Amino acid sequence: MGRIGVGAMAVVGLVAVAAVAVAGVAVGRSVRSRRRWRRVLGVLRELEDACETPVGRLRQVVDAMAVEMHAGLASEGGSKLKMLLTFVDTLPNGNEKGIYYALDLGGTNFRVLQVQLEGRRSSIFPPEVEQQPIPQHLMTSTREDLFDFIAASLKEFVERKEVSFGYSPEKRRELGFTVSFPVKQTSVSSGILIRWTKGFAIHDMVGKDIAESLQLALARNGLNMRVVALVNDTVGTLALGHYHDPDTVAAVIIGTGTNACYVERTDAIIKCQGLVTTSGLMVVNMEWGSFWSSHLPRTSYDIDLDAESPNPNEQGFEKMISGMYLGEIVRRVILRMSQESDIFGASLSNLSIPFILRTPLMAAMHEDNSPDLREVDEKWREMLEVPEVPKKARKVIVKVCDIVTRRAARLAAAGIVGILKKIGRDGGSITGGRSRGDARMRRSVVAIEGGLYTSYTMFREYLLEALREILGEDDARHVILKVTEDGSGLGAALLAAASHSSTPPPNTVDSVQMP
């Protein structure tokens, strides 16, 4: 054999060896890829198992909520639930007439509203509303400086709005004041500021009556207006719900944060024995974000999130169900998956940034119905500044969103049923001396507000589905969740109207037939 032949055979041999090597590398990569993918699926299965909320577990949460409510009513500090008295024992009923005002101090802005009522239920004229930012320096100044600014703005607003029917400085006006800061209520129109949040640091206000500080500022600015109701936004939501529907017995806010309140019998409030109200009832602000039970399906991601939060071991329920945290839980899960596999594409350094995945963005990805999940790809690339996301990775992202959202919605439903159970509206009450089998379930309306429920379709559907599972189809038909809008504004004005009525009509809060 000549040299050329030998050389040719050598080349062929080298090519064959190279081909085998390349094939071996490819197979190795494929095997490693499959292993990484299995690890991702393992994380997903682990999450799904940890977040499981079968109806039996939800009923345990219902029972735990009712028990904690009893404990919180029995003694101060007896429960994670604060069960705060609001001293609101008269809710609007639709017969209110006149012009009332509301001030909503919710953060770096405040809103003022003028509401006109004509005495016919559900006939609220479109309110006049104005929003103003609070100058930065006033957030760290003195209480007089802050409330003088607010009072002066409120006076200008009243003068402009009343010019058409003749502004009178002598006329006294009633105001509902909504405060979105921690306040210990001392009467329906007074409360002590416990602490500031949201960037405020006015030290001479802490421990003082926040309504009185506003009242003094109104007097200094020559505005004849009386603060007749000091409320939080949840109580305002209940007032607005009751104005439209007298069967409203509770209110829930599920948005960035979450809370609930309901109508309770005063004789059930053991920690304030001797408390007497005209109606025999009172609205209780649960502060249910702080609820906790061993029956809640907590994951390692929840534990880490809580430990790294500014308020560890607090607001446990809120951290599992509210809009502030759902996106963050999803981020933590997918970060763990990205550490197990490269299926999410290039470097995901931005995924290490806490709270970069906001819940509205998560909802948009979760509800992407396009065949190729194009919305997921676009939102993911926009958020993390990465190239195109593989389709199977998009499916994983949607699945994680679904697991976290479903758990949150079903736990929120259990919380609502817990309230109904406490007041005997869960289908287990006995009425009219009849047996449980003959008892007729009473219509119970829960006013509900917050973007997580109103704007996130999947969250709402999961919540309603769980409500039916827990109560059963027949009893669930008698529980109605009604969306309200602007309880912090309209609700506060309506409470001012209800509080102002010196001789309220018979259909006030005591018309809410409690067990």
XYZ file of C-alpha atoms in Angstrom:
515
model
C 0.000 0.000 0.000
C 1.372 3.369 -0.980
C 1.908 6.334 1.239
C -1.191 8.054 -0.104
C -3.376 5.091 0.823
C -1.946 4.884 4.322
C -2.417 8.623 4.771
C -6.019 8.459 3.619
C -6.777 5.702 6.071
C -5.223 7.709 8.878
C -7.365 10.736 8.035
C -10.497 8.585 7.947
C -9.572 7.145 11.331
C -9.064 10.589 12.830
C -12.402 11.787 11.474
C -14.131 8.745 12.945
C -12.522 9.307 16.339
C -13.514 12.977 16.228
C -17.084 12.072 15.299
C -17.285 9.637 18.190
C -15.871 12.283 20.534
C -18.382 14.892 19.352
C -21.204 12.414 19.713
C -19.986 11.569 23.185
C -19.943 15.242 24.188
C -23.441 15.722 22.794
C -24.736 12.691 24.659
C -23.057 13.907 27.833
C -24.651 17.319 27.477
C -28.029 15.746 26.849
C -27.712 13.535 29.908
C -26.657 16.472 32.090
C -29.495 18.582 30.660
C -32.024 15.887 31.485
C -30.630 15.607 34.991
C -30.889 19.362 35.508
C -34.426 19.341 34.121
C -35.366 16.542 36.533
C -34.002 18.655 39.398
C -36.191 21.583 38.263
C -39.221 19.293 38.165
C -38.243 18.024 41.601
C -38.305 21.583 42.970
C -41.692 22.088 41.318
C -43.160 18.901 42.808
C -41.764 19.797 46.213
C -43.408 23.232 46.022
C -46.725 21.770 44.895
C -46.765 19.282 47.759
C -45.840 21.918 50.354
C -48.550 24.323 49.130
C -51.305 21.709 48.959
C -54.615 22.937 50.412
C -57.138 20.071 50.368
C -60.555 20.959 51.732
C -59.839 19.103 54.974
C -56.865 21.333 55.653
C -58.841 24.451 54.751
C -61.493 23.492 57.296
C -58.753 23.221 59.908
C -57.719 26.781 59.026
C -61.374 27.864 59.324
C -61.580 26.376 62.821
C -58.248 27.916 63.829
C -59.381 31.358 62.634
C -62.605 31.126 64.668
C -60.704 29.966 67.767
C -58.185 32.815 67.477
C -61.028 35.310 67.072
C -62.585 34.057 70.333
C -59.205 34.321 72.084
C -58.574 37.834 70.773
C -61.979 38.970 72.043
C -61.386 37.372 75.437
C -58.197 39.225 76.414
C -55.617 41.671 75.136
C -52.672 39.719 73.751
C -54.602 36.464 73.989
C -54.257 35.864 70.258
C -52.155 36.788 67.267
C -55.335 38.495 66.061
C -55.571 41.926 67.680
C -59.403 42.092 67.412
C -59.418 45.875 67.846
C -62.552 47.694 68.957
C -63.642 50.394 66.526
C -66.546 51.795 68.603
C -68.561 51.831 65.383
C -71.991 50.529 66.388
C -74.067 52.329 63.765
C -73.580 51.586 60.094
C -75.097 53.588 57.224
C -78.411 52.198 56.035
C -79.320 54.207 52.940
C -81.542 56.769 54.644
C -78.749 59.308 55.182
C -79.167 62.751 53.643
C -76.903 65.742 53.291
C -73.374 66.640 52.314
C -70.516 64.978 54.145
C -66.755 65.053 53.832
C -63.965 62.516 54.061
C -60.216 62.840 54.513
C -58.115 59.833 53.518
C -54.568 60.035 54.866
C -52.983 56.959 53.368
C -49.348 57.802 52.776
C -47.374 60.439 50.914
C -50.653 61.757 49.443
C -53.989 62.552 51.009
C -57.442 62.760 49.443
C -60.434 64.899 50.351
C -63.947 64.013 49.236
C -67.335 65.678 49.269
C -70.230 63.199 49.192
C -73.875 64.114 48.633
C -76.539 61.721 49.916
C -80.225 61.852 49.030
C -81.654 59.279 51.401
C -82.182 56.555 48.842
C -80.002 53.475 49.162
C -77.387 53.189 46.412
C -78.006 56.740 45.203
C -74.669 58.368 46.001
C -73.930 61.235 43.656
C -70.478 60.988 42.071
C -68.223 62.375 44.800
C -66.030 65.408 44.388
C -62.466 64.240 44.960
C -59.123 65.978 45.165
C -55.727 64.450 45.866
C -52.667 66.305 47.080
C -49.083 65.262 47.773
C -47.642 65.972 51.196
C -44.432 68.022 50.940
C -41.445 65.938 51.982
C -40.367 68.254 54.803
C -43.785 68.008 56.484
C -43.395 64.226 56.846
C -40.639 64.796 59.416
C -41.742 68.146 60.863
C -44.300 68.669 63.674
C -47.917 67.563 64.000
C -49.059 71.195 63.880
C -47.211 71.795 60.610
C -48.618 68.634 59.005
C -52.229 69.104 60.060
C -52.250 72.847 59.413
C -51.264 72.072 55.830
C -53.994 69.428 55.520
C -56.598 71.648 57.202
C -55.775 74.614 54.941
C -56.088 72.388 51.869
C -59.381 70.992 53.154
C -60.738 74.507 53.741
C -59.853 75.582 50.194
C -61.547 72.453 48.867
C -64.746 73.116 50.875
C -64.903 76.759 49.782
C -64.560 75.828 46.106
C -67.116 73.028 46.239
C -69.720 74.962 48.211
C -69.534 78.162 46.189
C -72.477 77.101 44.000
C -74.911 76.999 46.937
C -73.290 79.670 49.080
C -70.377 78.899 51.351
C -71.071 79.721 54.988
C -68.204 79.758 57.497
C -70.711 79.293 60.345
C -72.168 76.065 58.967
C -70.835 72.987 60.749
C -69.753 70.079 58.585
C -69.117 66.438 59.461
C -65.946 64.618 58.457
C -64.941 60.973 58.297
C -61.179 60.575 58.765
C -59.460 57.484 57.355
C -55.973 56.818 58.707
C -53.764 54.107 57.215
C -51.329 54.044 60.124
C -51.426 51.913 63.290
C -53.911 53.593 65.649
C -55.420 52.439 68.948
C -59.039 53.515 68.775
C -60.422 55.097 71.959
C -63.859 56.114 70.643
C -65.635 56.272 67.303
C -63.969 59.647 66.664
C -60.622 59.388 68.456
C -57.537 57.234 68.471
C -53.906 57.239 69.588
C -51.227 56.984 66.910
C -49.069 53.973 67.771
C -46.336 54.551 65.183
C -45.686 56.061 61.788
C -44.968 54.101 58.626
C -44.494 54.957 54.925
C -41.720 57.485 55.456
C -43.348 59.626 58.186
C -41.347 60.464 61.308
C -43.223 63.163 63.251
C -42.146 62.332 66.769
C -44.458 64.671 68.684
C -47.490 62.900 67.154
C -46.729 59.368 68.373
C -48.809 58.526 71.451
C -51.208 61.413 70.791
C -54.801 61.517 69.532
C -54.534 61.880 65.764
C -58.159 62.982 65.321
C -57.782 65.656 67.983
C -54.667 66.979 66.239
C -56.655 67.360 63.026
C -59.598 68.920 64.908
C -57.356 71.576 66.458
C -55.855 72.365 63.044
C -59.327 72.777 61.534
C -60.163 75.271 64.291
C -56.900 77.185 63.780
C -57.686 77.471 60.072
C -61.228 78.712 60.641
C -63.050 75.709 59.186
C -66.151 74.721 61.135
C -65.851 70.974 60.640
C -66.099 68.164 63.187
C -64.309 64.806 63.003
C -67.174 62.422 63.796
C -65.635 59.151 62.610
C -62.049 57.903 62.722
C -61.749 54.697 60.706
C -59.376 52.454 58.823
C -60.009 51.460 55.224
C -61.418 48.033 56.102
C -64.129 49.516 58.322
C -64.875 52.032 55.564
C -65.330 49.131 53.154
C -67.816 47.503 55.546
C -69.730 50.795 55.855
C -69.945 51.173 52.086
C -71.030 47.562 51.685
C -73.735 47.925 54.343
C -74.999 51.130 52.755
C -75.701 49.231 49.552
C -76.797 45.947 51.136
C -78.111 45.556 54.725
C -77.043 41.889 54.820
C -73.361 42.912 54.825
C -71.753 41.419 57.940
C -68.035 41.624 57.164
C -65.469 43.274 54.918
C -62.169 42.043 53.547
C -59.400 43.885 51.743
C -57.053 41.784 49.639
C -54.608 43.989 47.782
C -51.032 44.962 48.485
C -51.872 44.247 52.105
C -54.833 42.455 53.638
C -57.219 42.885 56.562
C -60.757 42.085 57.630
C -63.441 43.415 59.970
C -66.913 42.230 60.905
C -69.961 42.978 63.050
C -69.788 41.370 66.503
C -72.157 41.198 69.482
C -70.848 43.392 72.311
C -71.566 40.673 74.867
C -69.060 38.469 73.010
C -66.267 41.011 73.560
C -65.154 39.597 76.927
C -62.057 41.795 77.249
C -64.342 44.820 77.583
C -66.990 43.539 79.954
C -69.672 46.116 80.629
C -69.294 47.639 77.175
C -72.713 48.948 76.141
C -73.819 50.142 72.711
C -77.241 51.239 71.508
C -77.385 48.438 68.976
C -75.748 45.764 71.129
C -73.217 45.317 68.313
C -69.836 46.678 67.308
C -67.531 46.482 64.327
C -64.287 44.702 65.221
C -61.106 45.306 63.237
C -59.399 41.920 63.180
C -56.011 42.887 61.756
C -56.129 39.402 60.288
C -52.786 39.728 58.496
C -51.216 38.663 61.793
C -53.197 35.406 61.976
C -51.105 32.272 62.321
C -51.811 28.561 62.684
C -49.794 25.373 62.370
C -52.356 24.295 59.750
C -51.147 26.923 57.279
C -49.056 25.240 54.534
C -45.734 26.999 55.034
C -42.761 26.367 52.745
C -39.029 27.003 53.065
C -39.531 30.017 50.791
C -42.054 31.503 53.242
C -39.694 30.892 56.147
C -36.769 32.615 54.395
C -38.939 35.521 53.229
C -40.207 36.061 56.779
C -36.723 35.855 58.311
C -35.374 38.463 55.886
C -38.345 40.838 56.227
C -38.340 44.006 58.369
C -40.935 42.345 60.671
C -39.941 38.688 61.187
C -42.477 36.474 62.966
C -45.222 38.998 62.295
C -48.000 39.239 59.679
C -47.656 35.557 58.821
C -51.050 35.291 57.098
C -50.471 38.471 55.111
C -47.126 37.165 53.861
C -48.870 34.120 52.381
C -51.895 35.752 50.751
C -51.334 39.432 49.923
C -50.115 41.131 46.768
C -47.049 42.530 48.489
C -45.526 39.059 48.775
C -46.873 36.677 46.110
C -44.479 37.837 43.386
C -41.578 37.632 45.819
C -42.408 34.017 46.709
C -42.474 33.132 42.994
C -39.115 34.880 42.492
C -37.532 32.848 45.261
C -38.803 29.570 43.816
C -37.557 30.323 40.302
C -34.211 31.534 41.652
C -33.820 28.131 43.297
C -34.709 26.432 39.994
C -32.220 28.567 38.063
C -29.512 27.408 40.453
C -30.379 23.830 39.531
C -30.534 24.315 35.755
C -29.785 26.687 32.890
C -33.254 26.248 31.329
C -34.148 29.866 32.040
C -31.458 31.090 29.687
C -28.480 33.341 30.267
C -27.275 34.862 33.526
C -30.167 35.729 35.803
C -28.358 38.081 38.164
C -31.392 40.377 38.310
C -33.438 37.494 39.691
C -31.426 37.844 42.907
C -32.951 41.291 43.527
C -35.673 41.004 46.212
C -39.174 42.061 45.102
C -38.124 42.641 41.486
C -41.061 40.417 40.483
C -44.109 42.459 41.417
C -47.439 40.706 41.750
C -49.155 42.555 38.843
C -46.349 41.296 36.570
C -46.751 37.813 37.979
C -50.516 37.938 37.348
C -49.975 38.996 33.730
C -47.706 35.989 33.150
C -50.022 33.611 35.002
C -53.010 34.633 32.887
C -51.194 34.454 29.538
C -53.485 32.419 27.259
C -51.414 32.646 24.083
C -50.356 29.276 22.552
C -46.642 30.004 22.890
C -46.906 32.001 26.145
C -45.532 35.056 24.392
C -46.582 37.364 27.237
C -44.516 35.334 29.688
C -41.482 35.615 27.428
C -41.879 39.371 26.991
C -42.444 40.107 30.680
C -39.577 37.851 31.744
C -37.120 39.397 29.280
C -38.245 42.899 30.196
C -37.828 42.257 33.918
C -34.518 40.401 33.845
C -32.984 41.831 30.639
C -32.292 38.375 29.205
C -32.712 36.788 25.746
C -35.708 34.689 24.767
C -36.928 32.208 27.365
C -37.378 28.588 26.163
C -41.003 27.519 25.945
C -40.697 24.757 28.541
C -39.234 27.299 30.960
C -42.216 29.584 30.331
C -44.538 26.723 31.259
C -42.641 26.213 34.508
C -42.938 29.921 35.351
C -46.714 29.817 34.796
C -47.017 26.671 36.924
C -45.138 28.267 39.828
C -47.384 31.344 39.619
C -50.403 29.057 39.640
C -49.310 27.085 42.715
C -48.523 30.203 44.768
C -51.690 32.034 43.715
C -53.972 29.052 44.295
C -52.640 28.568 47.811
C -53.102 32.263 48.632
C -56.662 32.435 47.296
C -57.773 29.250 49.043
C -56.328 30.411 52.370
C -58.115 33.753 51.979
C -61.361 31.835 51.401
C -60.746 29.825 54.582
C -60.225 33.075 56.482
C -63.558 34.424 55.249
C -65.370 31.243 56.253
C -63.634 31.474 59.645
C -65.341 34.828 60.211
C -68.689 33.405 59.121
C -68.216 30.443 61.458
C -67.488 32.756 64.404
C -70.796 34.616 63.893
C -72.818 31.525 63.031
C -73.169 32.206 59.328
C -71.322 29.192 57.943
C -74.368 26.935 57.704
C -73.852 25.302 61.086
C -76.098 27.655 63.072
C -79.486 26.627 64.451
C -82.265 29.167 64.027
C -85.831 29.314 65.251
C -85.434 26.243 67.463
C -85.165 23.958 64.477
C -82.599 21.230 63.987
C -79.508 21.845 61.912
C -81.028 19.904 59.050
C -84.035 22.251 59.010
C -82.124 25.450 59.654
C -82.280 27.939 56.846
C -78.944 29.494 55.931
C -79.212 33.268 56.099
C -77.967 35.485 53.322
C -74.550 36.845 54.315
C -72.724 39.499 52.297
C -69.000 40.139 52.577
C -67.844 43.447 51.108
C -64.523 42.955 49.380
C -62.012 45.401 48.004
C -58.447 45.266 46.691
C -56.782 44.704 43.350
C -55.706 41.138 44.083
C -59.373 40.103 44.113
C -60.830 42.595 41.649
C -58.115 42.530 38.970
C -56.539 39.072 39.239
C -59.056 36.716 37.630
C -57.342 33.466 38.580
C -57.027 34.529 42.216
C -60.728 35.393 42.346
C -61.787 32.125 40.696
C -59.654 30.035 43.054
C -61.063 31.890 46.080
C -64.687 31.369 45.018
C -64.003 27.723 44.195
C -62.564 27.139 47.682
C -65.517 28.923 49.284
C -67.875 26.449 47.587
C -65.719 23.474 48.605
C -65.570 24.475 52.273
C -69.225 25.436 52.689
C -70.748 23.028 50.213
C -72.636 24.158 47.124
C -75.977 24.693 48.908
C -74.672 26.862 51.755
C -72.210 28.712 49.520
C -75.146 30.113 47.532
C -76.091 32.184 50.590
C -72.650 33.781 50.935
C -72.159 36.672 48.533
C -68.871 38.467 47.988
C -69.639 41.968 46.743
C -66.954 44.200 45.317
C -66.896 47.753 46.659
C -64.816 50.684 45.498
C -63.229 53.334 47.691
C -64.178 52.292 51.188
C -61.410 54.539 52.515
C -63.112 57.554 50.934
C -66.822 56.956 50.401
C -67.028 54.618 53.387
C -65.532 57.227 55.714
C -68.033 59.860 54.519
C -70.903 57.398 55.015
C -69.731 56.650 58.560
C -69.667 60.386 59.212
C -73.276 60.536 58.004
C -74.304 57.553 60.141
C -72.521 58.919 63.224
C -74.077 62.338 62.723
C -77.635 60.996 62.824
C -78.850 61.828 66.336
C -81.986 59.723 65.872
C -80.999 56.931 63.511
C -83.743 55.050 61.679
C -84.523 51.538 62.908
C -82.584 49.910 60.088
C -79.121 50.619 61.476
C -76.375 48.197 62.433
C -78.651 46.363 64.837
C -80.720 45.361 61.817
C -77.869 43.019 60.917
C -79.359 39.913 62.480
C -76.558 38.317 64.399
C -76.816 34.925 66.084
